[in-house]
Coordinates of C-alpha atoms and ligand atoms in Angstrom, one line a residue:
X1 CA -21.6 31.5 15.3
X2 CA -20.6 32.1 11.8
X3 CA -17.2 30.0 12.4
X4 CA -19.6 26.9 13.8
X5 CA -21.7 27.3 10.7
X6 CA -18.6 27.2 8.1
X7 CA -17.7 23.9 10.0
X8 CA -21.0 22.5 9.6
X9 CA -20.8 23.4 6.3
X10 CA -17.5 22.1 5.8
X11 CA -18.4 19.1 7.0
X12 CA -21.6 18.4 5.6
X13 CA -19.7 19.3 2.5
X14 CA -17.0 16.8 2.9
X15 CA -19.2 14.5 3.8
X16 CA -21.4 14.9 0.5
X17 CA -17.9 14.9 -1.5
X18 CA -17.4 11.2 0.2
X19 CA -20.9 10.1 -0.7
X20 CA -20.2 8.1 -3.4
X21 CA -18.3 5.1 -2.6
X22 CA -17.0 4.4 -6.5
X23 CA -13.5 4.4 -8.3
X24 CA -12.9 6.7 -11.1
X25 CA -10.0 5.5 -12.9
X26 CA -7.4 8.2 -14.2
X27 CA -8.7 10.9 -11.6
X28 CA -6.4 12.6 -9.1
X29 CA -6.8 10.4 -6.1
X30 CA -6.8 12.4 -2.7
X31 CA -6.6 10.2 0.8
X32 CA -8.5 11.4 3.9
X33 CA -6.8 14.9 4.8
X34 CA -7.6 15.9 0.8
X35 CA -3.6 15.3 0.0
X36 CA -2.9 12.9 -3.4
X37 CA -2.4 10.1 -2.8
X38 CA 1.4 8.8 -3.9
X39 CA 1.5 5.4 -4.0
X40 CA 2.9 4.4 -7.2
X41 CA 4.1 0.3 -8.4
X42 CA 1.5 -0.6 -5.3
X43 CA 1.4 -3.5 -3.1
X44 CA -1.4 -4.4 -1.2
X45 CA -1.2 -6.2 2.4
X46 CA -4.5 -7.4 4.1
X47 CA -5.3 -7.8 7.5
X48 CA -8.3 -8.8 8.8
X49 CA -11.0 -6.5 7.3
X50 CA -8.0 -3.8 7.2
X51 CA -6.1 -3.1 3.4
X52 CA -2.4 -1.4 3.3
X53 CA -1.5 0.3 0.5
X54 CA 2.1 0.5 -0.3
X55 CA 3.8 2.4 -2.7
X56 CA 6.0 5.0 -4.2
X57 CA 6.1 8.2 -3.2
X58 CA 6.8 10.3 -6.0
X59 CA 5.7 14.0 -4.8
X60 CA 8.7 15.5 -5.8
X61 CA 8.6 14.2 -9.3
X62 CA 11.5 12.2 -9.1
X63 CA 12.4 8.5 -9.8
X64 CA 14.9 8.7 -7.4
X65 CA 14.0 7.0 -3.5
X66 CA 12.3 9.3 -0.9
X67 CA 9.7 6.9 1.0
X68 CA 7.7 3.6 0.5
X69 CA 4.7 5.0 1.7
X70 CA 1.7 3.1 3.7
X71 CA -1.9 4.0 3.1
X72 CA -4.4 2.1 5.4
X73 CA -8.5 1.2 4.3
X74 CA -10.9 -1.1 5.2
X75 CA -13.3 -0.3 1.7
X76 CA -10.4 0.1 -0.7
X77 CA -11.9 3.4 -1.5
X78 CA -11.6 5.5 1.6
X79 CA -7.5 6.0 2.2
X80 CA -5.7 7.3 5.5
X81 CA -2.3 8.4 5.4
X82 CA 0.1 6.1 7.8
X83 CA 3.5 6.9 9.1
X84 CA 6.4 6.4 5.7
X85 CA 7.2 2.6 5.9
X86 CA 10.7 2.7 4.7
X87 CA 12.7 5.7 4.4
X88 CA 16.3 6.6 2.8
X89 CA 19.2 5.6 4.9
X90 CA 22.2 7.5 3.2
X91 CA 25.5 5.3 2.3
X92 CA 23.6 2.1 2.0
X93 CA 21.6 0.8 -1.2
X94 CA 18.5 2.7 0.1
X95 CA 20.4 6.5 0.1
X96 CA 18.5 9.6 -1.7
X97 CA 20.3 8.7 -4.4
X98 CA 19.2 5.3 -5.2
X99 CA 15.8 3.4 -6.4
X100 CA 13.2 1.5 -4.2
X101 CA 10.4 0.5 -6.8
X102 CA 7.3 -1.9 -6.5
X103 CA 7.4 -2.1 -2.6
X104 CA 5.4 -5.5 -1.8
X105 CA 4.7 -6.7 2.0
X106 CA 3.8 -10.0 3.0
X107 CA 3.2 -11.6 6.5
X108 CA 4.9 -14.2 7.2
X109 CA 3.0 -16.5 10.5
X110 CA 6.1 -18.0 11.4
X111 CA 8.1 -15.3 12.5
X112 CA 4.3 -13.1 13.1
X113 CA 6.8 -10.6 11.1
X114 CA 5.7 -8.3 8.3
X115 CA 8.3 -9.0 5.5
X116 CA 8.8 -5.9 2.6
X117 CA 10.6 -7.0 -0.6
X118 CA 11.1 -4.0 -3.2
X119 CA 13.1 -3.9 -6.5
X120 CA 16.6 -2.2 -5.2
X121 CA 18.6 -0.5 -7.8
X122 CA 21.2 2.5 -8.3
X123 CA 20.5 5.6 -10.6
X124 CA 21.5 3.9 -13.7
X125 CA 19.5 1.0 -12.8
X126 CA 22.7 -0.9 -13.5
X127 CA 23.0 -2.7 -9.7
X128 CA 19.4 -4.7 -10.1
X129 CA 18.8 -6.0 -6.9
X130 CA 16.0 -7.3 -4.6
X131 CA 16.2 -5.6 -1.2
X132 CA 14.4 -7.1 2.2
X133 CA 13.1 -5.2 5.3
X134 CA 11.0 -6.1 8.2
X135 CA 8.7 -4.9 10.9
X136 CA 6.7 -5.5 13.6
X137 CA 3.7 -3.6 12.5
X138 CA 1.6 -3.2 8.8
X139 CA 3.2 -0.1 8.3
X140 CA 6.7 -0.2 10.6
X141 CA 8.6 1.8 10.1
X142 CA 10.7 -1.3 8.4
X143 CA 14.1 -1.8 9.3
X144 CA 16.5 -2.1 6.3
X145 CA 18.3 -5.8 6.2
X146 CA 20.0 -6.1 2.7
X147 CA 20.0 -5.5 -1.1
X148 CA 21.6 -8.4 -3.0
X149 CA 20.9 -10.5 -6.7
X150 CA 18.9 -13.2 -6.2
X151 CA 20.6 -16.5 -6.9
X152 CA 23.5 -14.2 -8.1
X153 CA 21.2 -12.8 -11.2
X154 CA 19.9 -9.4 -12.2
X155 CA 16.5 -8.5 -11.0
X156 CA 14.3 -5.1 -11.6
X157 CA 10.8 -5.6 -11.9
X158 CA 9.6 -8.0 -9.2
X159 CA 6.7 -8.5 -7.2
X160 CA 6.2 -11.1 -4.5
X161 CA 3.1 -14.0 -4.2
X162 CA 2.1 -16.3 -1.6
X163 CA 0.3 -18.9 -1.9
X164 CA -2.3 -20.7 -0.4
X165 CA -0.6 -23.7 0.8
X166 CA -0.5 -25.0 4.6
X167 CA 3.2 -23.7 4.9
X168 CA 1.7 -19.7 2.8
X169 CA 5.2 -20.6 0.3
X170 CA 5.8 -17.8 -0.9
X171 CA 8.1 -16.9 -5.0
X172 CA 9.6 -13.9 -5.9
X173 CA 8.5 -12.7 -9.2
X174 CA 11.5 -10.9 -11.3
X175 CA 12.5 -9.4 -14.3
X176 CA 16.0 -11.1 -14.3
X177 CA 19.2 -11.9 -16.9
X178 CA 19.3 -7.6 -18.3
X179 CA 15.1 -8.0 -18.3
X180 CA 15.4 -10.5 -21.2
X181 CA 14.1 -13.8 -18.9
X182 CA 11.6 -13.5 -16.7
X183 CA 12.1 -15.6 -13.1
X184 CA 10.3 -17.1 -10.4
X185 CA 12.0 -18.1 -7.5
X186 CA 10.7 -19.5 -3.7
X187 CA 11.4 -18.2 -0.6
X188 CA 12.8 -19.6 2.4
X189 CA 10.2 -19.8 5.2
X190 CA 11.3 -16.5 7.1
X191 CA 10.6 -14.8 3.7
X192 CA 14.0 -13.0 3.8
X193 CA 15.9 -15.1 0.7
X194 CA 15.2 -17.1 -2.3
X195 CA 16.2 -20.6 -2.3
X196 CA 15.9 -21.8 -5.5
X197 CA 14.2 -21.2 -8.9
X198 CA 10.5 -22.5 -9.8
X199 CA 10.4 -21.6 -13.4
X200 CA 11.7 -19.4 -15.7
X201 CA 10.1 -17.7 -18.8
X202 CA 12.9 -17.4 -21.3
X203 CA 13.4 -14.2 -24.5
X204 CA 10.6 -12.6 -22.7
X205 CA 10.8 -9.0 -21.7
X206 CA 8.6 -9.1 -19.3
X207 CA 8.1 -6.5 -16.5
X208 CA 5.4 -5.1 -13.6
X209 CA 4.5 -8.9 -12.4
X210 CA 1.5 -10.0 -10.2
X211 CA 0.1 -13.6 -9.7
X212 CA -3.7 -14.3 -9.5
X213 CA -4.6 -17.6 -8.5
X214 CA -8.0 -18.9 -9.5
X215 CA -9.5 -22.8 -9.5
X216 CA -6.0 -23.8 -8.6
X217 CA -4.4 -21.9 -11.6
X218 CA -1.7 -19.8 -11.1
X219 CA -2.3 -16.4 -13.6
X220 CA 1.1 -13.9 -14.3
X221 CA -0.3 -10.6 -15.2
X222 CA 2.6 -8.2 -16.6
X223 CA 3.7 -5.6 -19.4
X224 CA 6.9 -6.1 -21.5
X225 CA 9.5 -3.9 -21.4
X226 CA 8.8 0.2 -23.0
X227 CA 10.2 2.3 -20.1
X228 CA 7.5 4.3 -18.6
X229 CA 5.2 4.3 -22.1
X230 CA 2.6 1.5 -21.5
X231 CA 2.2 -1.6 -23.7
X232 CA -0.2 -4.4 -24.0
X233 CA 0.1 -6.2 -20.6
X234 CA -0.7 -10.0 -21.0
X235 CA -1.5 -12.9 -19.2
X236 CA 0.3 -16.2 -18.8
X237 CA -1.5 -19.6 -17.0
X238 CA 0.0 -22.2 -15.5
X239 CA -0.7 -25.0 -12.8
X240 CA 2.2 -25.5 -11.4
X241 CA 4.9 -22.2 -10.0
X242 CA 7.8 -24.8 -11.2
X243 CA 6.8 -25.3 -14.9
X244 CA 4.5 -24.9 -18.3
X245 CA 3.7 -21.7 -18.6
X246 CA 1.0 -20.9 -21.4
X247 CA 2.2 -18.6 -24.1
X248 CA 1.2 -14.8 -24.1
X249 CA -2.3 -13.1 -24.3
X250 CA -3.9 -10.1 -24.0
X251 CA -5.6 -8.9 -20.7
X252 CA -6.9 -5.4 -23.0
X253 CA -7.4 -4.8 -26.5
X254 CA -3.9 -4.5 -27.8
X255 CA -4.0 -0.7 -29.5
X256 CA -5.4 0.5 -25.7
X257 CA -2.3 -0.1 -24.3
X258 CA -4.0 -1.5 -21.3
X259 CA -5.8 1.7 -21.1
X260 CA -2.6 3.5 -21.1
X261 CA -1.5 1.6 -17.7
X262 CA 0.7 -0.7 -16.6
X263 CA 0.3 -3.7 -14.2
X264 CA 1.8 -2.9 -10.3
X265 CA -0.9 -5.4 -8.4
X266 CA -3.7 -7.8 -8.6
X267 CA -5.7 -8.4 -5.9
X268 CA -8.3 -11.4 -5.8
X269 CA -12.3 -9.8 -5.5
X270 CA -14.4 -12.9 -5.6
X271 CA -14.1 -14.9 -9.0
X272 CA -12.2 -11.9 -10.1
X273 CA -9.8 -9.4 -9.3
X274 CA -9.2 -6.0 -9.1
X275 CA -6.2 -4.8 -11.3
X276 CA -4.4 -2.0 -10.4
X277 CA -1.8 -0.2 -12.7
X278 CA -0.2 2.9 -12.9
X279 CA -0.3 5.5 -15.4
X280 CA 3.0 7.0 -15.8
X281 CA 3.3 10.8 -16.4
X282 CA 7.1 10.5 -16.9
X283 CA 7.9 14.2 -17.5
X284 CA 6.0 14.7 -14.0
X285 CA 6.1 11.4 -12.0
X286 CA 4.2 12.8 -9.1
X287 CA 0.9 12.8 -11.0
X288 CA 1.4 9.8 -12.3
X289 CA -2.5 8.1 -12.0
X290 CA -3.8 5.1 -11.1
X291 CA -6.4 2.9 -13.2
X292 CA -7.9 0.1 -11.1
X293 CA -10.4 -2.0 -13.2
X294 CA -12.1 -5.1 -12.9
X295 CA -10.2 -7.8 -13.8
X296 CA -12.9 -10.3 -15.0
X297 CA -12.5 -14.1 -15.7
X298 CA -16.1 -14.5 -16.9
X299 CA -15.0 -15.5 -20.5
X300 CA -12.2 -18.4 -18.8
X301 CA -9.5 -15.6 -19.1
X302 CA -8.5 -12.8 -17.4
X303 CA -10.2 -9.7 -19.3
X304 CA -9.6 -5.8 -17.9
X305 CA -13.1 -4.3 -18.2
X306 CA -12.7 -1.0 -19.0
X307 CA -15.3 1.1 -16.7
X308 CA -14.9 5.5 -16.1
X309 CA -16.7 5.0 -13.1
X310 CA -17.6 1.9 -10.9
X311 CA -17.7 0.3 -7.1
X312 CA -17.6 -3.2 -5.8
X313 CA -19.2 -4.6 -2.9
X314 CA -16.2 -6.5 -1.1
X315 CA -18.6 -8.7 0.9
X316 CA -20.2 -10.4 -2.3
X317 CA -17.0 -10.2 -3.7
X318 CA -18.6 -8.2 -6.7
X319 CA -18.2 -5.0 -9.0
X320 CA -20.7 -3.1 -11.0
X321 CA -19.4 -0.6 -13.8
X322 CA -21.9 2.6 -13.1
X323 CA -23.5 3.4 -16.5
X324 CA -24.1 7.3 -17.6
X325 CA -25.7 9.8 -20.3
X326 CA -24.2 10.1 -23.7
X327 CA -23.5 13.4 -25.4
X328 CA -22.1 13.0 -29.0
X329 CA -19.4 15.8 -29.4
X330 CA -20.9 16.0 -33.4
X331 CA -24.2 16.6 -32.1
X332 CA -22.6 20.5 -30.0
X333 CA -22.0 23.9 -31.5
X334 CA -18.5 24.3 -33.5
X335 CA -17.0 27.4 -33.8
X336 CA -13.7 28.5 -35.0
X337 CA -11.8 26.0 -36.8
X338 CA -13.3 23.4 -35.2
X339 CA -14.3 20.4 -38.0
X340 CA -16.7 17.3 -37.6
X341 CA -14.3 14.2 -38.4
X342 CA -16.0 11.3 -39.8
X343 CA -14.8 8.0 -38.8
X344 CA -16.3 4.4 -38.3
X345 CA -13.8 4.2 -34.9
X346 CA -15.6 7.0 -33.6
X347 CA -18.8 6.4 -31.6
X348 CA -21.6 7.6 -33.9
X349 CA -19.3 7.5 -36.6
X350 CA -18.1 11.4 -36.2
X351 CA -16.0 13.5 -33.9
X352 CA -14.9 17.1 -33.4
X353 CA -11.8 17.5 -34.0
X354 CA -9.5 20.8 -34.8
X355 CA -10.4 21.8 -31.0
X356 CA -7.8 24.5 -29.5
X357 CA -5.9 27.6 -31.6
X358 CA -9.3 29.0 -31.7
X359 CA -11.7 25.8 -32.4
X360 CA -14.1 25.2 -29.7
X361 CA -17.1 23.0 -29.2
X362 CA -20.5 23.4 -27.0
X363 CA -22.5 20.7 -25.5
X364 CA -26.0 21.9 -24.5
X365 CA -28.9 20.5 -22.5
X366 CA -26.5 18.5 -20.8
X367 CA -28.3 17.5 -18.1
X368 CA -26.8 18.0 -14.2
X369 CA -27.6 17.1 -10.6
X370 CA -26.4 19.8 -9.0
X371 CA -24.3 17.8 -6.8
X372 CA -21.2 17.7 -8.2
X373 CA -20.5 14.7 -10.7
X374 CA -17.8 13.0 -12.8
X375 CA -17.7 13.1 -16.8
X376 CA -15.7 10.9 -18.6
X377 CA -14.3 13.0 -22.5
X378 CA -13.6 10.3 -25.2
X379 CA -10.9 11.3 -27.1
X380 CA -8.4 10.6 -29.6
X381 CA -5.3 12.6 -30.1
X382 CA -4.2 11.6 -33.6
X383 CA -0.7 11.7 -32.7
X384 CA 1.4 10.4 -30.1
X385 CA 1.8 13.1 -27.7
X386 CA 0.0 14.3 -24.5
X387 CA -2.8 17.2 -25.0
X388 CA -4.5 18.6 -23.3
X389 CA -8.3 20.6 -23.6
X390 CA -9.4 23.5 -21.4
X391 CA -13.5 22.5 -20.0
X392 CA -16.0 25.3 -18.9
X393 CA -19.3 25.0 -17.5
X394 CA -21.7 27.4 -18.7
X395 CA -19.2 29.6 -19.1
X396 CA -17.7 29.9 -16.3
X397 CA -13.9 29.8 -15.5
X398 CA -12.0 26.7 -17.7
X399 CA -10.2 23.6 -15.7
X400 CA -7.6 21.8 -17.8
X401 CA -7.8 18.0 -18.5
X402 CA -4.9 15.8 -19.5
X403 CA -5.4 13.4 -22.3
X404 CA -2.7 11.1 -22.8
X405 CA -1.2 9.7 -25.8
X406 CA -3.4 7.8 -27.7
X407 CA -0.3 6.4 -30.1
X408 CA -1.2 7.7 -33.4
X409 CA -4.2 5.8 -34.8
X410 CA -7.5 5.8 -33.6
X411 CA -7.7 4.7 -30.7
X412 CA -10.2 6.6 -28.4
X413 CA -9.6 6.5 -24.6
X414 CA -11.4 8.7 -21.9
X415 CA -10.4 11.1 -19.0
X416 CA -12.5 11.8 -16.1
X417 CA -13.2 15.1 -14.9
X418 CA -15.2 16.7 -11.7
X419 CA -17.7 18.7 -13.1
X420 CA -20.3 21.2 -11.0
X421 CA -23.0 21.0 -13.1
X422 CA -26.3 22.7 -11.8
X423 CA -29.9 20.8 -11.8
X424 CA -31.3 20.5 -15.4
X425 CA -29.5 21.8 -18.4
X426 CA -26.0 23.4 -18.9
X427 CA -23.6 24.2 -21.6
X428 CA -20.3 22.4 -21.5
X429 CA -17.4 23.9 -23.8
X430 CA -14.6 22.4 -24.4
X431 CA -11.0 24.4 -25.8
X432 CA -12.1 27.8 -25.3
X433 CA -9.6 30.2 -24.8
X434 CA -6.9 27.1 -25.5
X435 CA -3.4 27.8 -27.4
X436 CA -2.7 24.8 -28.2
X437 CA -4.6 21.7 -30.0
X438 CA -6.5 19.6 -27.9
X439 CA -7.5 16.2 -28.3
X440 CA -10.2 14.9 -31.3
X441 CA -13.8 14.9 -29.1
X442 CA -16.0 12.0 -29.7
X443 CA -18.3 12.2 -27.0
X444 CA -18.6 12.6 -23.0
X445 CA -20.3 10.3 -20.4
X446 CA -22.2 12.3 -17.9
X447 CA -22.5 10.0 -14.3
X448 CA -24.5 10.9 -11.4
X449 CA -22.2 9.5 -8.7
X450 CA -19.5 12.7 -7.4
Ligands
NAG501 C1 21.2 12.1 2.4 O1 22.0 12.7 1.4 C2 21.3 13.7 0.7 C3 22.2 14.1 -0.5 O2 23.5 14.3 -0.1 C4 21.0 14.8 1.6 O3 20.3 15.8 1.0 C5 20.1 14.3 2.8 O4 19.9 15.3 3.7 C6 20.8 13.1 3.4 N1 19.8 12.5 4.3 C7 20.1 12.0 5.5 C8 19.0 11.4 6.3 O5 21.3 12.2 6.0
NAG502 C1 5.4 -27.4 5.3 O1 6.6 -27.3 6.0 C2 6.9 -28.5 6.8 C3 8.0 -28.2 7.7 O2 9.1 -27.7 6.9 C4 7.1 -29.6 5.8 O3 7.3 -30.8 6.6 C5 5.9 -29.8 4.9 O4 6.1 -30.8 4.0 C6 5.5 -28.5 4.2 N1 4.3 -28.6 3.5 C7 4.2 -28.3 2.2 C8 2.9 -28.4 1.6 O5 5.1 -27.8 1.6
NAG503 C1 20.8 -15.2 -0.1 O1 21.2 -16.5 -0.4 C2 22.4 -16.6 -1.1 C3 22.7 -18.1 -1.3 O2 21.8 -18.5 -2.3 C4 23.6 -15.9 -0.3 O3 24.7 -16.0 -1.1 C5 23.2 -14.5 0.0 O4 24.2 -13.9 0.8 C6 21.9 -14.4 0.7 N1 21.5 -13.1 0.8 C7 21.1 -12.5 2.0 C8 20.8 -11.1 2.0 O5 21.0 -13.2 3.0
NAG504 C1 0.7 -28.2 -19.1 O1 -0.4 -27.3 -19.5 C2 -1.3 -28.0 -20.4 C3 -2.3 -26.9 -20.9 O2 -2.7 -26.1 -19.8 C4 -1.9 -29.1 -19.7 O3 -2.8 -29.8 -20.5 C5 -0.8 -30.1 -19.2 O4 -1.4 -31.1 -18.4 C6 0.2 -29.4 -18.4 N1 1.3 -30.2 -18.1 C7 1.9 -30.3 -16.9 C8 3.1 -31.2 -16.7 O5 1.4 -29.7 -15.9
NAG505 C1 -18.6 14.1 -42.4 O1 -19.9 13.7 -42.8 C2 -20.9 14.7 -42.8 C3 -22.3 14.2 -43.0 O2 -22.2 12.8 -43.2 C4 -20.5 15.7 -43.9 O3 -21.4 16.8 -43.9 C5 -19.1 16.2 -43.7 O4 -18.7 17.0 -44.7 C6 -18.1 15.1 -43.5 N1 -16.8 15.7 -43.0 C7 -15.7 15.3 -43.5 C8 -14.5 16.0 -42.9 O5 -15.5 14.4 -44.3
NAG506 C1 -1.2 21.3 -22.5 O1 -0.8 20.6 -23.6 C2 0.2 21.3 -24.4 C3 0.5 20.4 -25.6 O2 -0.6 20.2 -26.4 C4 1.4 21.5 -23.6 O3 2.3 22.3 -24.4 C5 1.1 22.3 -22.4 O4 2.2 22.4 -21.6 C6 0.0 21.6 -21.6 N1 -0.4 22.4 -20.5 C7 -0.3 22.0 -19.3 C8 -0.7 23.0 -18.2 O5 0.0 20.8 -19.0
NAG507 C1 -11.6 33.5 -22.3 O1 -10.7 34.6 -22.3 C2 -11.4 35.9 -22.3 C3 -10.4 37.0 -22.5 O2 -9.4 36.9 -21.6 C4 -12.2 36.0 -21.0 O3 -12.9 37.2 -21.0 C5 -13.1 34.8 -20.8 O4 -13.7 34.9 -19.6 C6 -12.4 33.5 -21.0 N1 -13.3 32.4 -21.0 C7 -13.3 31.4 -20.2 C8 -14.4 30.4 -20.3 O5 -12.3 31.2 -19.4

C-alpha cells in the first residue's frame, strides 16, 4: 500500500515535472528515462509527425568516437532514447580511436534508404574526411560503407542539405582546403558520393554549417573557426547552391558570441527556424549544453532571438518566448565583500559584483509557485574564464550553477537554474559559503513554467 502510493506519487510527480512543454536553453537536458541527453553537433531527420535526433555521444567526456546516438520525438521537447545508430568498428576509420562529428541523416526516396554522412577524422584531425553509412530504419543500426576526401580535398566541418526539388538533390556542406575555403558540393542520387562542386566560399574559415531555405533563398548559417570557444556565427544568402554568395553577417550581437554557442542545425519552424547550437564545455565535453532559439526572419534576415525560456506550437509553425519577473541583484542584501558595480551595460545601470571569498547577496520577496520553476541569473564574469556561483533557497542547502565565459568586457549572458521555490515570498542567496569568485549579478528572471 505504501509502495502503490510512492508510485502514484512518483508518477504524478513525473508527470507534473513534464508539465510544461517549453525549452530552456543552457539547462541540463534529460530524455524520457531522466538520463542527459548526449547528442552533441545534432542532426535532425523527420518522418512523418516523428523527429530523430542524432548526435554525439560524449558521456565519457571524450572527443574521441564512442556512438552516433538516435533520439526519437514527435514535439521536439519530449526525447526517447533509441538503440546507438552507428557504433565504433575497430581497425577501420570509425575505431575508438578516431572521430565521428556532426552525424547528419537524410532519406533518400530512391533507394527508400536512410543515408548518414558525418565528418570522419583521426585523433589529430589530420585525415579530414567525410564518411557514409546506411540503414533500413531512422535509427539502424547503420552499416559503415567508407570514409574518403570528397573530390580528393580536406573536409571537417560539414553538414548535409536537401532540397526541395522534384529529384530532393541533395549538397554536402564542408569545411574544406585545411578549413581556409568553405565548399559545397552535390550528391549523386543514391546520396553515397559527391559528384561535383556547386560553389565555393574562398579565405573563409568557416565551420558548423547548416542551410535554411526561405522564399527560394538558400541561407548558410555557420561559425568561423576558434576550436571549441564560440564566435559570432553568421549568415550568408544566396539564390542559387552553384554561385553568389552574399558577404558575412551576424545572426547574434557580435560580443554574445552567439550566446556562447555554436551552430550544429537549423531546422525550418514556419517562416522561421529553430537553431540549434552547442555549447561546448571543452574541459568536460559530456556536459557540453545545448541552446536552441528561435531563429527569426521577421526583420528580412535571419536574427537568433535570445529567449531563457520558450515553446513553439509546431502546427502553426510558431514560437512564443515566455516572459518572467525581474529581481535587480542591486536592489538584495550585500554582505561581505560584496560591492554594487555601476555600469550603463548592466540592466538598471548597477550590479553586484565581488560575490564568492565571502561576498554574498540576498534576493527577498521573490515571489514562488511552489511548483518547481526555472530562473534565469544575468551575469557577467569580467574575465574570460568559467565561474561559477553557489544558489540557496531560503537557506536551505546551495546547488552550483556554471556561468561561462563572458570574454572580458561586459557582456551579460544568463544561466538557467531549477529552483523550488514555495508559494509567495522566499529568500534567494547567491555565493554563500563559495571559495571562489563568482560571476558579477545583474539580475534574475523568475518564470512560472518548471
Ligand atoms: C576497440 O579497441 C579499443 C582500444 O584498443 C578497445 O578498448 C575496445 O574494446 C575495442 N572494441 C572492439 C569492439 O573490439
Ligand atoms: C531529376 O532527375 C531526372 C532523372 O535523372 C532528370 O531527368 C531530371 O532533369 C531531374 N530534375 C531536376 C529538377 O534536376
Ligand atoms: C567518390 O567519388 C570519387 C570520384 O569523384 C571516387 O574517386 C571515390 O572513390 C568515391 N568514393 C566512394 C567512397 O565511393
Ligand atoms: C546575385 O545576388 C544579387 C544580390 O542578392 C542579385 O541581385 C543578383 O541577381 C544575383 N545574381 C545571380 C547571377 O544570381
Ligand atoms: C554606484 O552608484 C551608487 C549610487 O548611484 C553609489 O552609492 C555607489 O558608491 C556607486 N558605486 C561605485 C562602485 O561606483
Ligand atoms: C567553480 O568555479 C571555479 C572557478 O571560479 C573552479 O575552480 C571550480 O572548479 C568550479 N567548481 C566546479 C564544481 O565546477
Ligand atoms: C554554509 O556553511 C556552514 C558551515 O559549514 C553551514 O552551517 C551552512 O549550512 C552552509 N550554508 C548553506 C546555505 O549551504
Amino acid at each position: 500500500m505504501a509502495f502503490a502510493s510512492l508510485v502514484a506519487l512518483a508518477i504524478a510527480f513525473s508527470l507534473l515535472a513534464h508539465a510544461d512543454n517549453v525549452i530552456v536553453p543552457g539547462a541540463s537536458w534529460t530524455d524520457t528515462s531522466g538520463t542527459v541527453i548526449q547528442a552533441h553537433g545534432a542532426g535532425i531527420l523527420t518522418v512523418g509527425k516523428e523527429f530523430y535526433w542524432f548526435g554525439e555521444d560524449k558521456a565519457d567526456n571524450s572527443y574521441l568516437f564512442s556512438a552516433v546516438t538516435c533520439y526519437k520525438s514527435t514535439d521536439l521537447l519530449t526525447w526517447e532514447r533509441q538503440n546507438d545508430a552507428l557504433t565504433p568498428i575497430n581497425g577501420t576509420m570509425i575505431s575508438t580511436a578516431d572521430i565521428v562529428e556532426r552525424p547528419k541523416v537524410l532519406y533518400n526516396k530512391k533507394n527508400a534508404e536512410y543515408v548518414m554522412w558525418f565528418h570522419s577524422d583521426n585523433s589529430d584531425y589530420s585525415a579530414a574526411m567525410v564518411g557514409v553509412a546506411t540503414a533500413e530504419t531512422p535509427c539502424g543500426p547503420y552499416a559503415y560503407k567508407a570514409s574518403w576526401k570528397p573530390l580528393g580535398a580536406d573536409s571537417r566541418d560539414m553538414s548535409i542539405y536537401q532540397d526541395d526539388d522534384e529529384n530532393q538533390t541533395a549538397y554536402l556542406l564542408y569545411a574544406s582546403d585545411n578549413n581556409v575555403d568553405f565548399k559545397i558540393s552535390v550528391l549523386d542520387s543514391n546520396y553515397y558520393n559527391v559528384t561535383a562542386m556547386a560553389s565555393e566560399i574562398s579565405n573563409i574559415n568557416l565551420e558548423a554549417p547548416g542551410i535554411v531555405k526561405k522564399d527560394s533563398v538558400y541561407y548558410l548559417i555557420a561559425s568561423h573557426t576558434s576550436g571549441w570557444a564560440p564566435n559570432p556565427n553568421k549568415w550568408f544568402s544566396t539564390t542559387s547552391l552553384y554561385s553568389n554568395w552574399s558577404t558575412q553577417n551576424d545572426i547574434a550581437p557580435e560580443a554574445t558570441n552567439t550566446y556562447f554557442s555554436q551552430n550544429a542545425y537549423d531546422l525550418p519552424l514556419g517562416a522561421n527556424a529553430i537553431y540549434m547550437g552547442d555549447r561546448w564545455r571543452s574541459d568536460v565535453l559530456g556536459s557540453s549544453t545545448y541552446i536552441w532559439l528561435p531563429l527569426d526572419w521577421s526583420t528580412g534576415a535571419p536574427q537568433l532571438v535570445w529567449a531563457d525560456v520558450w515553446s513553439m506550437d509546431l502546427a502553426a509553425g510558431t514560437y512564443t518566448v515566455a516572459t518572467g519577473t525581474t529581481y535587480q541583484a542591486e536592489d538584495g542584501v550585500l554582505s561581505g565583500g560584496a560591492e554594487i558595480l555601476n555600469n550603463t551595460a548592466y540592466s538598471g545601470g548597477e550590479a553586484v559584483g565581488w560575490l564568492g571569498e565571502g561576498g554574498t547577496v540576498t534576493l527577498n520577496n521573490v515571489q514562488g509557485n511552489g511548483r518547481g520553476q526555472w530562473v534565469s541569473l544575468y551575469f557577467a564574469n569580467g574575465d574570460s574564464t568559467w565561474r561559477n556561483t553557489t544558489v540557496s533557497v531560503n537557506g536551505g542547502p546551495t546547488v552550483l550553477v556554471d556561468q561561462p565565459n563572458t570574454g572580458g568586457g561586459l557582456v551579460i549572458l544568463s544561466v538557467p537554474v531549477k529552483l523550488n521555490l514555495r508559494p509567495g515570498a522566499n529568500s534567494i542567496t547567491f555565493a554563500v559559503n563559495q571559495t571562489t569568485y563568482a560571476g558579477d549579478l545583474d539580475k534574475i528572471i523568475v518564470y512560472n513554467q518548471g
